[in-house]
Amino acid sequence: MRRDDREDPFGDIFDEIERMMGGGPGDDGADAHVDAFDEGDQLRLVADLPGAEKEEISLQCDGETLTIAAGEYRERVRLPTRVDEHSAEATFNNGVLEVSFEKLDDAADIDLS
């Protein structure tokens, strides 16, 4: 029986699993996992940065996107809501980065006179 020349429909799934597990060609283990938590008037992000040193971590935020850089690793995380980037507080402990922001209101109230 002749092999089908179409793409393997499971190839992308297996590639993603290998990437998440830290395997696969050219993977240096520099991928991070970032979770966002809506905590009322706060937004908290938690990123796993295994092997990173506190001194090499750089964070930048424009209110809509958080950029995390640590050595060879760099990721832009689109935030689920707008935040006040000037309210940011960050901690790094045992390879886990936590960043908290105050959320901004999505809409402004308009008073009618």
Coordinates of N, CA, C and O in Angstrom, one line a residue:
M1 N 0.8 -1.2 0.0 CA 0.0 0.0 0.0 C 0.9 1.2 0.0 O 1.9 1.3 0.7
R2 N 0.5 2.2 -0.8 CA 1.3 3.4 -1.0 C 1.1 4.4 0.2 O -0.1 4.6 0.6
R3 N 2.1 5.0 0.7 CA 2.0 5.9 1.8 C 1.4 7.2 1.3 O 1.7 7.7 0.2
D4 N 0.5 7.8 2.1 CA -0.2 9.0 1.8 C 0.8 10.2 2.0 O 1.5 10.3 3.0
D5 N 0.9 11.1 1.0 CA 1.9 12.2 1.0 C 1.3 13.4 1.8 O 2.0 14.4 1.9
R6 N 0.1 13.3 2.3 CA -0.4 14.5 3.0 C 0.3 14.6 4.4 O 0.8 13.6 4.9
E7 N 0.1 15.8 5.0 CA 0.7 16.0 6.3 C 0.1 15.1 7.3 O -1.1 14.7 7.2
D8 N 0.9 14.7 8.3 CA 0.4 13.8 9.4 C -0.5 14.7 10.2 O -0.1 15.7 10.8
P9 N -1.8 14.4 10.4 CA -2.7 15.2 11.2 C -2.4 15.3 12.6 O -2.8 16.2 13.3
F10 N -1.6 14.3 13.1 CA -1.2 14.4 14.6 C 0.2 14.9 14.8 O 0.6 15.1 15.9
G11 N 0.9 15.3 13.7 CA 2.2 15.8 13.8 C 2.3 17.0 14.7 O 3.2 17.1 15.6
D12 N 1.5 18.0 14.5 CA 1.5 19.2 15.3 C 1.2 18.9 16.8 O 1.8 19.5 17.7
I13 N 0.3 18.0 17.1 CA 0.0 17.6 18.5 C 1.2 17.0 19.1 O 1.6 17.4 20.2
F14 N 1.9 16.1 18.4 CA 3.0 15.4 19.0 C 4.2 16.4 19.2 O 5.0 16.4 20.2
D15 N 4.4 17.3 18.2 CA 5.4 18.3 18.3 C 5.2 19.2 19.5 O 6.1 19.6 20.3
E16 N 3.9 19.6 19.8 CA 3.6 20.5 20.9 C 3.8 19.7 22.2 O 4.4 20.3 23.2
I17 N 3.5 18.4 22.3 CA 3.7 17.6 23.5 C 5.2 17.5 23.8 O 5.6 17.7 24.9
E18 N 6.0 17.3 22.7 CA 7.4 17.2 22.9 C 8.0 18.5 23.4 O 8.9 18.6 24.3
R19 N 7.5 19.7 22.9 CA 8.0 21.0 23.3 C 7.6 21.2 24.7 O 8.5 21.7 25.5
M20 N 6.4 20.8 25.2 CA 6.0 21.1 26.5 C 6.8 20.2 27.5 O 7.0 20.5 28.6
M21 N 7.2 19.0 27.1 CA 7.9 18.0 27.9 C 9.4 18.3 27.9 O 10.1 17.7 28.6
G22 N 9.8 19.3 27.1 CA 11.2 19.6 27.1 C 12.1 18.8 26.1 O 13.3 18.7 26.2
G23 N 11.4 18.1 25.2 CA 12.1 17.3 24.2 C 12.0 17.9 22.8 O 11.5 18.9 22.6
G24 N 12.5 17.1 21.9 CA 12.5 17.6 20.5 C 13.8 18.2 20.1 O 14.5 18.7 20.9
P25 N 14.0 18.2 18.8 CA 15.3 18.7 18.3 C 15.4 20.2 18.5 O 14.4 21.0 18.3
G26 N 16.5 20.7 18.9 CA 16.8 22.1 19.1 C 16.2 22.7 20.3 O 16.2 23.9 20.5
D27 N 15.5 21.9 21.1 CA 14.9 22.5 22.3 C 15.9 22.6 23.4 O 16.6 21.7 23.8
D28 N 16.1 23.8 23.9 CA 17.1 24.1 25.0 C 16.4 24.2 26.3 O 17.1 24.6 27.3
G29 N 15.1 23.9 26.4 CA 14.4 23.9 27.7 C 14.1 25.3 28.1 O 13.7 25.6 29.3
A30 N 14.2 26.3 27.2 CA 14.0 27.7 27.6 C 12.5 28.2 27.5 O 12.2 29.3 27.7
D31 N 11.6 27.2 27.2 CA 10.2 27.6 27.2 C 9.6 27.8 28.6 O 9.9 27.0 29.5
A32 N 8.8 28.8 28.7 CA 8.1 29.0 30.0 C 6.6 28.8 29.8 O 6.1 28.8 28.7
H33 N 6.0 28.6 31.0 CA 4.6 28.4 31.0 C 4.0 29.6 31.8 O 4.5 29.8 32.9
V34 N 3.1 30.3 31.2 CA 2.6 31.5 31.9 C 1.1 31.4 32.1 O 0.3 31.1 31.1
D35 N 0.6 31.6 33.3 CA -0.8 31.5 33.7 C -1.2 32.9 34.1 O -0.5 33.6 34.8
A36 N -2.5 33.3 33.8 CA -3.0 34.6 34.3 C -4.2 34.3 35.2 O -5.0 33.4 34.9
F37 N -4.3 35.0 36.3 CA -5.4 34.9 37.3 C -6.0 36.2 37.5 O -5.4 37.2 37.9
D38 N -7.4 36.2 37.3 CA -8.2 37.4 37.5 C -8.6 37.4 39.0 O -9.3 36.5 39.4
E39 N -8.1 38.4 39.8 CA -8.4 38.4 41.2 C -9.1 39.7 41.6 O -8.6 40.4 42.4
G40 N -10.3 39.9 41.0 CA -11.1 41.1 41.2 C -10.5 42.3 40.6 O -10.5 42.4 39.4
D41 N -9.9 43.2 41.4 CA -9.3 44.4 40.9 C -7.8 44.2 40.5 O -7.2 45.2 40.2
Q42 N -7.3 43.0 40.7 CA -5.9 42.7 40.3 C -5.8 41.6 39.3 O -6.7 40.8 39.1
L43 N -4.8 41.6 38.5 CA -4.4 40.6 37.5 C -3.1 40.1 38.0 O -2.1 40.8 38.1
R44 N -3.0 38.7 38.1 CA -1.7 38.1 38.6 C -1.3 37.1 37.5 O -2.0 36.3 37.0
L45 N 0.0 37.2 37.1 CA 0.6 36.3 36.2 C 1.7 35.5 36.9 O 2.4 36.0 37.6
V46 N 1.7 34.2 36.6 CA 2.7 33.3 37.1 C 3.4 32.6 36.0 O 2.7 32.0 35.1
A47 N 4.7 32.7 35.9 CA 5.5 32.1 34.9 C 6.6 31.2 35.5 O 7.2 31.6 36.4
D48 N 6.6 30.0 34.9 CA 7.7 29.1 35.3 C 8.9 29.4 34.4 O 8.9 29.4 33.2
L49 N 10.0 29.8 35.1 CA 11.3 30.1 34.4 C 12.4 29.2 35.0 O 13.3 29.7 35.6
P50 N 12.3 27.9 34.7 CA 13.3 27.0 35.3 C 14.7 27.3 34.8 O 14.9 27.6 33.6
G51 N 15.7 27.4 35.7 CA 17.1 27.6 35.3 C 17.4 29.1 35.2 O 18.6 29.5 35.1
A52 N 16.4 30.0 35.3 CA 16.7 31.4 35.2 C 17.2 32.0 36.5 O 16.9 31.5 37.6
E53 N 18.0 33.0 36.4 CA 18.6 33.7 37.6 C 17.8 35.0 37.7 O 17.5 35.7 36.7
K54 N 17.6 35.5 38.9 CA 16.8 36.7 39.1 C 17.5 37.9 38.4 O 16.8 38.7 37.9
E55 N 18.8 37.9 38.4 CA 19.6 39.1 37.9 C 19.4 39.2 36.3 O 19.6 40.2 35.8
E56 N 19.0 38.1 35.7 CA 18.9 38.1 34.2 C 17.5 38.4 33.7 O 17.3 38.5 32.5
I57 N 16.5 38.5 34.6 CA 15.1 38.7 34.2 C 14.9 40.1 34.0 O 15.2 41.0 34.8
S58 N 14.2 40.4 32.9 CA 13.8 41.8 32.5 C 12.3 41.7 32.2 O 11.8 40.9 31.4
L59 N 11.5 42.7 32.7 CA 10.1 42.8 32.5 C 9.7 44.1 31.9 O 10.2 45.1 32.4
Q60 N 8.8 44.1 30.9 CA 8.3 45.4 30.4 C 6.8 45.2 30.1 O 6.4 44.1 29.7
C61 N 6.1 46.3 30.4 CA 4.6 46.2 30.2 C 4.1 47.5 29.6 O 4.6 48.6 30.1
D62 N 3.2 47.4 28.7 CA 2.6 48.7 28.1 C 1.2 48.8 28.5 O 0.4 49.6 27.9
G63 N 0.7 48.0 29.4 CA -0.7 48.0 29.8 C -1.5 46.9 29.1 O -2.6 46.6 29.6
E64 N -1.1 46.4 28.0 CA -1.8 45.4 27.3 C -0.9 44.1 27.1 O -1.5 43.0 26.9
T65 N 0.4 44.3 27.1 CA 1.3 43.1 26.8 C 2.4 43.2 27.8 O 3.0 44.2 28.1
L66 N 2.8 42.0 28.4 CA 3.9 41.9 29.3 C 5.0 41.1 28.5 O 4.8 40.1 27.9
T67 N 6.2 41.7 28.5 CA 7.3 41.1 27.8 C 8.3 40.6 28.9 O 8.7 41.3 29.8
I68 N 8.5 39.3 28.9 CA 9.4 38.6 29.8 C 10.7 38.2 29.1 O 10.6 37.5 28.1
A69 N 11.8 38.6 29.6 CA 13.1 38.2 29.0 C 14.0 37.7 30.1 O 14.1 38.3 31.2
A70 N 14.6 36.5 29.9 CA 15.5 35.9 30.9 C 16.6 35.1 30.1 O 16.3 34.0 29.7
G71 N 17.7 35.7 29.9 CA 18.8 35.1 29.1 C 18.3 34.9 27.7 O 18.0 35.8 27.0
E72 N 18.3 33.6 27.2 CA 17.9 33.3 25.9 C 16.4 33.3 25.7 O 15.9 33.3 24.6
Y73 N 15.7 33.3 26.8 CA 14.2 33.2 26.7 C 13.6 34.6 26.6 O 14.1 35.6 27.2
R74 N 12.6 34.7 25.7 CA 11.9 36.0 25.5 C 10.5 35.7 25.1 O 10.3 34.9 24.1
E75 N 9.5 36.2 25.8 CA 8.1 35.9 25.5 C 7.3 37.2 25.7 O 7.4 37.9 26.7
R76 N 6.4 37.4 24.7 CA 5.4 38.5 24.9 C 4.0 37.9 25.2 O 3.6 37.0 24.5
V77 N 3.5 38.3 26.3 CA 2.2 37.7 26.8 C 1.1 38.8 26.7 O 1.2 39.8 27.3
R78 N 0.1 38.5 25.8 CA -1.0 39.4 25.7 C -1.9 39.3 26.9 O -2.4 38.2 27.3
L79 N -2.1 40.4 27.7 CA -2.9 40.3 28.9 C -4.4 40.3 28.6 O -4.8 40.9 27.6
P80 N -5.1 39.5 29.4 CA -6.5 39.4 29.1 C -7.4 40.6 29.4 O -8.5 40.7 29.0
T81 N -6.8 41.6 30.1 CA -7.4 42.9 30.4 C -6.4 44.0 30.5 O -5.2 43.7 30.7
R82 N -6.8 45.2 30.3 CA -5.8 46.3 30.4 C -5.5 46.5 31.9 O -6.3 46.3 32.8
V83 N -4.2 46.8 32.1 CA -3.7 47.0 33.5 C -2.9 48.3 33.6 O -2.5 48.9 32.6
D84 N -2.8 48.8 34.8 CA -1.9 49.9 35.1 C -0.5 49.4 35.2 O -0.2 48.8 36.3
E85 N 0.3 49.6 34.2 CA 1.7 49.0 34.2 C 2.5 49.6 35.3 O 3.5 49.0 35.8
H86 N 2.2 50.8 35.8 CA 2.9 51.5 36.9 C 2.6 50.9 38.3 O 3.3 51.2 39.2
S87 N 1.6 50.0 38.3 CA 1.2 49.4 39.6 C 1.9 48.0 39.8 O 1.7 47.4 40.8
A88 N 2.7 47.6 38.9 CA 3.3 46.3 38.8 C 4.2 46.0 40.1 O 4.9 46.8 40.5
E89 N 4.0 44.8 40.6 CA 4.8 44.2 41.7 C 5.2 42.9 41.2 O 4.4 42.1 40.7
A90 N 6.5 42.5 41.3 CA 7.0 41.2 40.9 C 7.9 40.6 41.9 O 8.6 41.2 42.7
T91 N 7.8 39.2 42.0 CA 8.7 38.4 42.8 C 9.2 37.3 42.0 O 8.5 36.8 41.0
F92 N 10.3 36.8 42.4 CA 10.9 35.6 41.7 C 11.5 34.7 42.8 O 12.3 35.1 43.6
N93 N 11.0 33.4 42.8 CA 11.5 32.5 43.9 C 11.5 31.1 43.3 O 10.4 30.6 42.8
N94 N 12.6 30.4 43.4 CA 12.7 29.0 43.0 C 12.2 28.8 41.5 O 11.5 27.8 41.3
G95 N 12.6 29.7 40.6 CA 12.2 29.5 39.2 C 10.8 29.9 38.9 O 10.3 29.7 37.7
V96 N 10.1 30.5 39.8 CA 8.7 31.0 39.6 C 8.6 32.5 39.7 O 8.9 33.1 40.7
L97 N 8.2 33.1 38.6 CA 8.0 34.6 38.5 C 6.5 34.9 38.7 O 5.7 34.3 38.1
E98 N 6.2 35.8 39.6 CA 4.8 36.3 39.8 C 4.8 37.8 39.6 O 5.6 38.5 40.2
V99 N 3.9 38.2 38.8 CA 3.7 39.7 38.5 C 2.3 40.0 38.7 O 1.4 39.4 38.2
S100 N 2.0 41.1 39.5 CA 0.7 41.5 39.8 C 0.5 42.9 39.3 O 1.4 43.8 39.4
F101 N -0.7 43.2 38.8 CA -1.1 44.5 38.3 C -2.4 44.9 38.8 O -3.3 44.0 39.0
E102 N -2.7 46.2 38.9 CA -4.1 46.7 39.1 C -4.7 46.8 37.8 O -4.1 47.2 36.8
K103 N -6.0 46.2 37.7 CA -6.7 46.3 36.4 C -7.3 47.7 36.2 O -7.6 48.4 37.2
L104 N -7.4 48.1 34.9 CA -8.1 49.3 34.6 C -9.5 49.0 34.1 O -9.7 47.9 33.6
D105 N -10.4 49.9 34.4 CA -11.8 49.7 33.9 C -11.8 49.7 32.4 O -11.1 50.5 31.7
D106 N -12.6 48.8 31.8 CA -12.6 48.7 30.3 C -13.4 49.9 29.7 O -13.1 50.3 28.6
A107 N -14.3 50.4 30.5 CA -15.1 51.5 29.9 C -15.3 52.6 31.0 O -15.3 52.3 32.2
A108 N -15.4 53.8 30.5 CA -15.6 54.9 31.5 C -17.1 55.3 31.5 O -17.8 55.2 30.5
D109 N -17.6 55.6 32.7 CA -19.0 56.1 32.8 C -19.1 57.5 32.3 O -18.2 58.4 32.5
I110 N -20.1 57.8 31.6 CA -20.3 59.2 31.1 C -21.6 59.7 31.8 O -22.7 59.1 31.7
D111 N -21.4 60.9 32.4 CA -22.6 61.5 33.1 C -23.3 62.3 32.1 O -22.8 63.1 31.3
L112 N -24.7 62.2 32.1 CA -25.5 63.0 31.3 C -26.0 64.2 32.1 O -26.4 64.1 33.3
S113 N -26.0 65.4 31.5 CA -26.5 66.6 32.2 C -27.7 67.1 31.6 O -28.2 66.8 30.6

